[in-house]
Backbone as a printed PyTorch tensor [residue, N CA C, xyz], in Angstrom:
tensor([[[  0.8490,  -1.1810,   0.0000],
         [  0.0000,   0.0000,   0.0000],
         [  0.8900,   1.2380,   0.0000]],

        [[  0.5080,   2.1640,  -1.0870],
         [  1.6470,   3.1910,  -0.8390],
         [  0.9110,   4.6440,   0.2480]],

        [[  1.6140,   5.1610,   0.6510],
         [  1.4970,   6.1040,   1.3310],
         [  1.6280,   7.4220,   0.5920]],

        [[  1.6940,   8.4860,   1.5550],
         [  2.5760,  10.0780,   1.6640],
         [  3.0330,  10.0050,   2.5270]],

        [[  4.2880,  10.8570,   1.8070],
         [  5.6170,  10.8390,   2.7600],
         [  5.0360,  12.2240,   3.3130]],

        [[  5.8390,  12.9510,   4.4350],
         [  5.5820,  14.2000,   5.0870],
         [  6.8360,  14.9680,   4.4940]],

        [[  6.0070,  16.0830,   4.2460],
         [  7.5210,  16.8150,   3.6500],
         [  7.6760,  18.3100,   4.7090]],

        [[  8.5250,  18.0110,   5.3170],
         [  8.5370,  19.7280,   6.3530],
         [  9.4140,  20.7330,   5.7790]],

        [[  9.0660,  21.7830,   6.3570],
         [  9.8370,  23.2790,   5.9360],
         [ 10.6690,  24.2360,   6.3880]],

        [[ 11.9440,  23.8580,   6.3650],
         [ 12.8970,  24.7560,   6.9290],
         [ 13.4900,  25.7270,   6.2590]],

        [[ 12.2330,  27.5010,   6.3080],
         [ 12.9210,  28.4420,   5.3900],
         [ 12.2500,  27.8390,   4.2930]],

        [[ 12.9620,  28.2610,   3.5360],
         [ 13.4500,  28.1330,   2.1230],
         [ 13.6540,  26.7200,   1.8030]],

        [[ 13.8000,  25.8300,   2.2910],
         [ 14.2860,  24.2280,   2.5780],
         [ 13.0260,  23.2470,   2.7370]],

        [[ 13.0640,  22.3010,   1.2850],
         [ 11.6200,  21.5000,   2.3010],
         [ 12.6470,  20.1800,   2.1460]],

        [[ 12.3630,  19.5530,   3.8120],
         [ 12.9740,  17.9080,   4.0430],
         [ 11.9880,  17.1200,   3.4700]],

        [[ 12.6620,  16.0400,   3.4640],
         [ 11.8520,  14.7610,   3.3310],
         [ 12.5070,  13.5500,   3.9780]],

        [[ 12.4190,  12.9770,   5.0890],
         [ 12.8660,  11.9000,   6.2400],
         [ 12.2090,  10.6760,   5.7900]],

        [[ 12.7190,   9.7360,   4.5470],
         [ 12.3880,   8.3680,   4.3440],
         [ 12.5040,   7.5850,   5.4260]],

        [[ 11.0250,   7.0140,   6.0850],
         [ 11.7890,   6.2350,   7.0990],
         [ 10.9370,   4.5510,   7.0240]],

        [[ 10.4180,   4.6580,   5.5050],
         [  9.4530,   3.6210,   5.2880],
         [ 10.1410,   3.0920,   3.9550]],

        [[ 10.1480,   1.1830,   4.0160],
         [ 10.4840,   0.7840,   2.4960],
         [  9.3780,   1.6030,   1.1830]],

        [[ 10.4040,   1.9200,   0.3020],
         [  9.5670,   2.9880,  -0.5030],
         [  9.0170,   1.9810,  -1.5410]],

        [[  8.2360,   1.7260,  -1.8540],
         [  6.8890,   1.1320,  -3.2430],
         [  7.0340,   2.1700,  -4.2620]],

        [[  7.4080,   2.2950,  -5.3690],
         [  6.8720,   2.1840,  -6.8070],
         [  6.1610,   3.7140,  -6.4990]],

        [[  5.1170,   3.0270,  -6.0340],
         [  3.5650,   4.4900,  -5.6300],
         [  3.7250,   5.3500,  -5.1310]],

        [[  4.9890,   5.1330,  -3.5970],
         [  5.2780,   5.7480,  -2.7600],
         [  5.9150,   6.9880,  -3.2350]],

        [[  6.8610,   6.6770,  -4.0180],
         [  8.2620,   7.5240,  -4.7360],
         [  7.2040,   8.1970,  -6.0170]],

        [[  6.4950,   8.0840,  -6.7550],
         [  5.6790,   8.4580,  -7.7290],
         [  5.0010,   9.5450,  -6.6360]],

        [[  4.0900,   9.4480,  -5.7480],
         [  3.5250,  10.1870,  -4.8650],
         [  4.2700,  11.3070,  -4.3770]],

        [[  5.6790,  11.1710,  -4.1730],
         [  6.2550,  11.6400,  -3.4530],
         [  7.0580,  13.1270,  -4.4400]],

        [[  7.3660,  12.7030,  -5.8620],
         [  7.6410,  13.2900,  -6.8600],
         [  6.7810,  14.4040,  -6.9010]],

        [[  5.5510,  13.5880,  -7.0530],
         [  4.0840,  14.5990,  -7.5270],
         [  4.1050,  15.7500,  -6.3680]],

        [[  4.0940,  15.3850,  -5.0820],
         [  4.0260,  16.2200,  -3.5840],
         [  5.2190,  17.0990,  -3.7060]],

        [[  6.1630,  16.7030,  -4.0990],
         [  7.7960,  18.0010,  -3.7340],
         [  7.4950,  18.8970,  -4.8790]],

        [[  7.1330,  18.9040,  -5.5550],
         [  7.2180,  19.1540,  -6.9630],
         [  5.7940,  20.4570,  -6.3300]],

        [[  4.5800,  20.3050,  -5.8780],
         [  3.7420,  21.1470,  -6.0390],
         [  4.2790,  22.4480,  -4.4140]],

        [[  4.7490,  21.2760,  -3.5870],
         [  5.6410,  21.9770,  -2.4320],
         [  6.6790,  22.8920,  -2.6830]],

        [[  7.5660,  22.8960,  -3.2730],
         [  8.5020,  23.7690,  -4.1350],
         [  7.6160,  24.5120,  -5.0840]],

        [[  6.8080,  24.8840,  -6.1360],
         [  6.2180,  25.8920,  -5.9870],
         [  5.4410,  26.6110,  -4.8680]],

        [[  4.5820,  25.7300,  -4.4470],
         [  3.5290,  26.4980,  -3.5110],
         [  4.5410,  27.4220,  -2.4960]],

        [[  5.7610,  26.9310,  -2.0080],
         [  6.3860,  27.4270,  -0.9080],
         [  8.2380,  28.2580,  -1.6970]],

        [[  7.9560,  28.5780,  -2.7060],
         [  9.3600,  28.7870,  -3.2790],
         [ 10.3700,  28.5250,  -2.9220]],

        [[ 10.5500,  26.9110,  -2.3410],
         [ 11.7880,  26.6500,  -1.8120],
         [ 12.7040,  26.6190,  -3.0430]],

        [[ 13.9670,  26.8330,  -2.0320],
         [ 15.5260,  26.7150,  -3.3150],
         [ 15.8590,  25.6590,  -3.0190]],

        [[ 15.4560,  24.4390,  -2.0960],
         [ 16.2970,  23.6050,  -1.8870],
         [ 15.0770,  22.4670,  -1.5070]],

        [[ 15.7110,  21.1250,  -1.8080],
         [ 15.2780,  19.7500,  -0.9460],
         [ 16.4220,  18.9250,  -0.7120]],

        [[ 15.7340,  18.8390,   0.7230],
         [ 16.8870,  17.6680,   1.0320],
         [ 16.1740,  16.2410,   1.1650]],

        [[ 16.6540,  15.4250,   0.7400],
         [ 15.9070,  13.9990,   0.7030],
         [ 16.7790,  13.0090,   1.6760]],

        [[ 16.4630,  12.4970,   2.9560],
         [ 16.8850,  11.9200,   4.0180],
         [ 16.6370,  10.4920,   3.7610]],

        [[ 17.8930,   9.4460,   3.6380],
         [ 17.7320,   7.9560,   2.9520],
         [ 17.8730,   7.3020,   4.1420]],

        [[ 18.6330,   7.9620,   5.1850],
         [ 19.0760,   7.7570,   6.7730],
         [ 18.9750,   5.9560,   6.7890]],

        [[ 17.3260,   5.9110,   6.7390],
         [ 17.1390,   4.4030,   7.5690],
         [ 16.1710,   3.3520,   5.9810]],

        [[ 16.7790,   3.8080,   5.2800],
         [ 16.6780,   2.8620,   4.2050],
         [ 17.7250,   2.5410,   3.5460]],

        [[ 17.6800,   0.8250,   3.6280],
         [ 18.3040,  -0.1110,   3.8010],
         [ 18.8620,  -1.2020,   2.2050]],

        [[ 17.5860,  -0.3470,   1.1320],
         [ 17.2270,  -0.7630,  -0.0850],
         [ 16.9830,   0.3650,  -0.8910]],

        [[ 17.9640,   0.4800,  -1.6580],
         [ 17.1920,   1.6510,  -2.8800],
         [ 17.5050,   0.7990,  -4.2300]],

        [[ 16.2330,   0.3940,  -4.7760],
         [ 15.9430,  -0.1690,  -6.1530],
         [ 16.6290,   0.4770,  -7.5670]],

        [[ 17.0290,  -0.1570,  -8.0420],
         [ 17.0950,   1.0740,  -9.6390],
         [ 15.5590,   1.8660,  -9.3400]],

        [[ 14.5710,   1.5950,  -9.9820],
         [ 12.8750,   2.2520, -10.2530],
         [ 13.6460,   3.3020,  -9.0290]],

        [[ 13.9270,   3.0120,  -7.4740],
         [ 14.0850,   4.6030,  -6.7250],
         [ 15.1530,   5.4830,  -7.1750]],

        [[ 16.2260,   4.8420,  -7.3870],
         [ 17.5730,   5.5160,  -7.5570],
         [ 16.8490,   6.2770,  -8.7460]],

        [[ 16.6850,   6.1150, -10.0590],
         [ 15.8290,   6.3340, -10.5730],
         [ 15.2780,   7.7020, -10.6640]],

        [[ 13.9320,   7.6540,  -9.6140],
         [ 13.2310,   8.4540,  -9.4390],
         [ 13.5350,   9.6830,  -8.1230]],

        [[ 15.2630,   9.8020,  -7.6840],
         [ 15.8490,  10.3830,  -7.2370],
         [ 16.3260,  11.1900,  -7.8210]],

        [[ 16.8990,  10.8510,  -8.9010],
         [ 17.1140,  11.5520, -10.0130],
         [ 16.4590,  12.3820, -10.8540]],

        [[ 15.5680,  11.9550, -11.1970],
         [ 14.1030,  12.6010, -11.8750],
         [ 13.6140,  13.6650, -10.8600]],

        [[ 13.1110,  13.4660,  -9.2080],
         [ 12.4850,  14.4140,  -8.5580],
         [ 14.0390,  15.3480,  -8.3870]],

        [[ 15.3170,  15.4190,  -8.3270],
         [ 16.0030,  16.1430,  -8.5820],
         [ 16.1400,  16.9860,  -9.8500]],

        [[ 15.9020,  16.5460, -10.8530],
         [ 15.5160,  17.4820, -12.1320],
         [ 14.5400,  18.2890, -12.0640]],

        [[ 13.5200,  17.6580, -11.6290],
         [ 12.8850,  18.3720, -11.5770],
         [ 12.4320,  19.4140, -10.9040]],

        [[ 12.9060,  19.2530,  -9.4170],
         [ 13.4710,  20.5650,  -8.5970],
         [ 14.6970,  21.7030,  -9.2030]],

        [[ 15.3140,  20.8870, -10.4250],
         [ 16.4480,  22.1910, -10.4930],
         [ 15.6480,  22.3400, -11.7690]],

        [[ 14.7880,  22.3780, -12.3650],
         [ 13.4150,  23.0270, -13.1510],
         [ 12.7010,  23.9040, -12.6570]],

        [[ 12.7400,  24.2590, -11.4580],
         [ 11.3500,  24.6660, -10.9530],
         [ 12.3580,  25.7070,  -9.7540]],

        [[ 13.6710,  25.4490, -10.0920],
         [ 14.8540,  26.6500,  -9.4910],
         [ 15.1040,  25.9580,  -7.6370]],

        [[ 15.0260,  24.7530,  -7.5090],
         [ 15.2630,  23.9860,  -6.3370],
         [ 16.7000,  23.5490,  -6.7130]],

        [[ 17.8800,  23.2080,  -5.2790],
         [ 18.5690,  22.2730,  -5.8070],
         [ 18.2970,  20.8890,  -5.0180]],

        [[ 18.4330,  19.6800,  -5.1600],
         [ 18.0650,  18.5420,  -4.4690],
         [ 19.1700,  17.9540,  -3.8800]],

        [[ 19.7990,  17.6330,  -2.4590],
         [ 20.5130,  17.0100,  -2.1480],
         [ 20.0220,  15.7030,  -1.7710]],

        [[ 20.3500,  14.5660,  -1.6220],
         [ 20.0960,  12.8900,  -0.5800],
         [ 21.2410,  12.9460,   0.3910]],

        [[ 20.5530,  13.0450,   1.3260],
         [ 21.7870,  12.9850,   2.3320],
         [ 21.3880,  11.6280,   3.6350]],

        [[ 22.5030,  11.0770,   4.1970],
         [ 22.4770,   9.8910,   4.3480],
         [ 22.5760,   8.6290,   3.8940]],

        [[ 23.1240,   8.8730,   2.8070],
         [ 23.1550,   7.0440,   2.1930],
         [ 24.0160,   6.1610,   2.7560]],

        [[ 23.7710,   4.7030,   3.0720],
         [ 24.4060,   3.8990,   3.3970],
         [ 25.5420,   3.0900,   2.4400]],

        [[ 26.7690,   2.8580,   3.2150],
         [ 27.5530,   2.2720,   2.3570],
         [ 26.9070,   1.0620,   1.6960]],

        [[ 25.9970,   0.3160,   1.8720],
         [ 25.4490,  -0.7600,   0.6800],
         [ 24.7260,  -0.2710,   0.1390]],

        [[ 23.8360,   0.8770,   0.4290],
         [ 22.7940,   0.9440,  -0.4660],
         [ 23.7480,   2.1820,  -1.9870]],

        [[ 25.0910,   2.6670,  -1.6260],
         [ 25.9370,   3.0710,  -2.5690],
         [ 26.2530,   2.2020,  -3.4880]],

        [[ 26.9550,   0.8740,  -3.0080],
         [ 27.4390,   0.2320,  -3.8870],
         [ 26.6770,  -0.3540,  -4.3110]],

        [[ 24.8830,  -0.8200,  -4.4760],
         [ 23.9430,  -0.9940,  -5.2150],
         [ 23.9640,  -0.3810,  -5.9270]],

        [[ 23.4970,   0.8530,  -5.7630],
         [ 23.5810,   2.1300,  -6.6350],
         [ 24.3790,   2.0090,  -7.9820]],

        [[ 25.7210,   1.7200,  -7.1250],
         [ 26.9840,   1.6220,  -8.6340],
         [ 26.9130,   0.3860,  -9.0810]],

        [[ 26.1950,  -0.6620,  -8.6460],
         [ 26.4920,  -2.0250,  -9.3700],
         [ 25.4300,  -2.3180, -10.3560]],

        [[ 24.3890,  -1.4210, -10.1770],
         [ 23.3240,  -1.2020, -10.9800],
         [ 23.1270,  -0.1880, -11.7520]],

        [[ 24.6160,   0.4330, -12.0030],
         [ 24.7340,   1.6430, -13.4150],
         [ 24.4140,   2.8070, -12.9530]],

        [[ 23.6210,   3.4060, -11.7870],
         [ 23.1400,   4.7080, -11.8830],
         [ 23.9070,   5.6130, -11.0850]],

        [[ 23.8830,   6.7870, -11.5490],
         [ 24.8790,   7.6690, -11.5090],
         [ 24.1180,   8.9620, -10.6980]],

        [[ 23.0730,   8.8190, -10.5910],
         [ 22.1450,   9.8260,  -9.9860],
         [ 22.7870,  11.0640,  -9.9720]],

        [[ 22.4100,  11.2870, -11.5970],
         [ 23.4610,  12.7460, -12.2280],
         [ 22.3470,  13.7320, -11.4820]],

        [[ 22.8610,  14.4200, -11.8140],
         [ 22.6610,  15.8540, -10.9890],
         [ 21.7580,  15.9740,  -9.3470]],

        [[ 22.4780,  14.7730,  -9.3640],
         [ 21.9340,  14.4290,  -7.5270],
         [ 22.8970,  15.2210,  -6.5180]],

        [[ 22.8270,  16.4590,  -6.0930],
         [ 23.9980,  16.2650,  -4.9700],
         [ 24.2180,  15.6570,  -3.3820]],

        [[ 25.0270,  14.9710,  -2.7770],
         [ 24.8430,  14.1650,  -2.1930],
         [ 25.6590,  14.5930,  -1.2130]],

        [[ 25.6210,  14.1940,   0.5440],
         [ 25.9320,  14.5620,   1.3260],
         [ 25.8630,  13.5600,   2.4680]],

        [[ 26.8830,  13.1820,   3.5660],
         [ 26.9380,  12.2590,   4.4320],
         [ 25.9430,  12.0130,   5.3280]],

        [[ 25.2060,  13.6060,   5.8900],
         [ 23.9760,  13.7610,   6.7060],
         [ 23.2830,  14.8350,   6.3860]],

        [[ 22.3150,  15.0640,   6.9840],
         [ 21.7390,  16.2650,   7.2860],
         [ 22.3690,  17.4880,   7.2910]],

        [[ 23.4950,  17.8680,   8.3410],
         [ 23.9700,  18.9960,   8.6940],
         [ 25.1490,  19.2640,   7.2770]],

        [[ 25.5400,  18.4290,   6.8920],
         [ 26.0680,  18.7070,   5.5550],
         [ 25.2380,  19.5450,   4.7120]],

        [[ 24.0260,  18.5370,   4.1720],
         [ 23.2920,  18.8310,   3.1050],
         [ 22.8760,  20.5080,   3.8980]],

        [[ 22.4860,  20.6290,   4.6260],
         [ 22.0040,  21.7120,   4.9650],
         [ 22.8570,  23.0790,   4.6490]],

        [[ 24.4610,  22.7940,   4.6380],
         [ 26.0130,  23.2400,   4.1810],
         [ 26.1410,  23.4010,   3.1400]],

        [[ 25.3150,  22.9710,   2.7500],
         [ 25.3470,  22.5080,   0.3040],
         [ 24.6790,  23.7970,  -0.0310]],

        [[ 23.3660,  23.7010,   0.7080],
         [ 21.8930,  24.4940,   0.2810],
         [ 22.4700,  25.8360,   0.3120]],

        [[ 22.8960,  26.0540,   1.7690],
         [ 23.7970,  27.4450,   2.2490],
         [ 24.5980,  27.9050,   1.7400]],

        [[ 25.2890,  27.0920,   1.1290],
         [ 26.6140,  27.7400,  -0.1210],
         [ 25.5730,  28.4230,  -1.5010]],

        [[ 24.9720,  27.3190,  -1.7110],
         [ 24.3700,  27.4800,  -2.9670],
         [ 23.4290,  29.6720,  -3.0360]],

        [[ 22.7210,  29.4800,  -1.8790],
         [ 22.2450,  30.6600,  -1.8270],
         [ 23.1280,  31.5520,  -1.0960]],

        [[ 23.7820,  31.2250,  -0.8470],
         [ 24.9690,  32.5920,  -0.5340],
         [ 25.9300,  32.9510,  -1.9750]],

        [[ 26.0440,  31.8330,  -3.0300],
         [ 26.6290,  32.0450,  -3.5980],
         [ 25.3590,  32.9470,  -4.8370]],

        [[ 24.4200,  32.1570,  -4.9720],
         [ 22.7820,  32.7110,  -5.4670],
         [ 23.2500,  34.7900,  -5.1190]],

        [[ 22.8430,  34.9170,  -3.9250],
         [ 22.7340,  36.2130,  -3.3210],
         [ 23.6110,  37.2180,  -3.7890]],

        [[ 25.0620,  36.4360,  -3.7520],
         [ 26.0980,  37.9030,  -4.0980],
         [ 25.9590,  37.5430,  -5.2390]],

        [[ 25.4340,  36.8660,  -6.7920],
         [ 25.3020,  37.1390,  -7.2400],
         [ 27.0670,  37.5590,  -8.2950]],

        [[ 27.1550,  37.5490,  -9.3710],
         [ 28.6520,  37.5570, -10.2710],
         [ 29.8840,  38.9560,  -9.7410]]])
């Protein structure tokens, strides 16, 4: 059964704390939700929290990628922060490169990414 994920708002920043095996539906749902959240709330940033998942499928890796495009469409940048050393080397043993994913050890990193990004945004050339 797929769910909604909860997406909260820090600022300018909307999280997302995976803390459920993700379904197909789940990650489709979840696309559709960041996607209307980043307009409705003009965030510049998502951070996507993998923390306590244990399994990321191609179909998610995938669609990590995709809801990252599509945040840097819509003027978001997307970090995943937390990945586990197996669920990496899945990742690479199954080809995907989760291009324009930027990626970060935890939280307080990714949160370090976002902060560069709009400080560097602000001053501007």
């Amino acid at each position: 059964m797929s769910e909604r994920l909860p997406i909260l708002r820090i600022g300018s920043t909307l999280l997302v704390s995976i803390q459920v095996d993700l379904d197909d539906q789940t990650v489709l749902n979840l696309q559709e939700d960041l996607a209307d959240e980043v307009v409705k709330h003009s965030a510049r940033g998502v951070i996507i929290d993998i923390t306590a998942a244990e399994i990321v499928d191609s179909f998610v890796g995938r669609m990590l990628a995709t809801i990252a495009a599509i945040s840097r469409l819509l003027d978001a940048e997307t970090v995943v922060v937390g990945m586990r050393p197996a669920v990496a080397i899945t990742l690479v043993e199954l080809g995907l490169s989760l291009g324009g994913v930027r990626t970060a050890l935890n939280l307080e990193q990714g949160l370090a990414i976002l902060a560069e990004r709009s400080a560097a945004t602000t001053a501007g050339p």
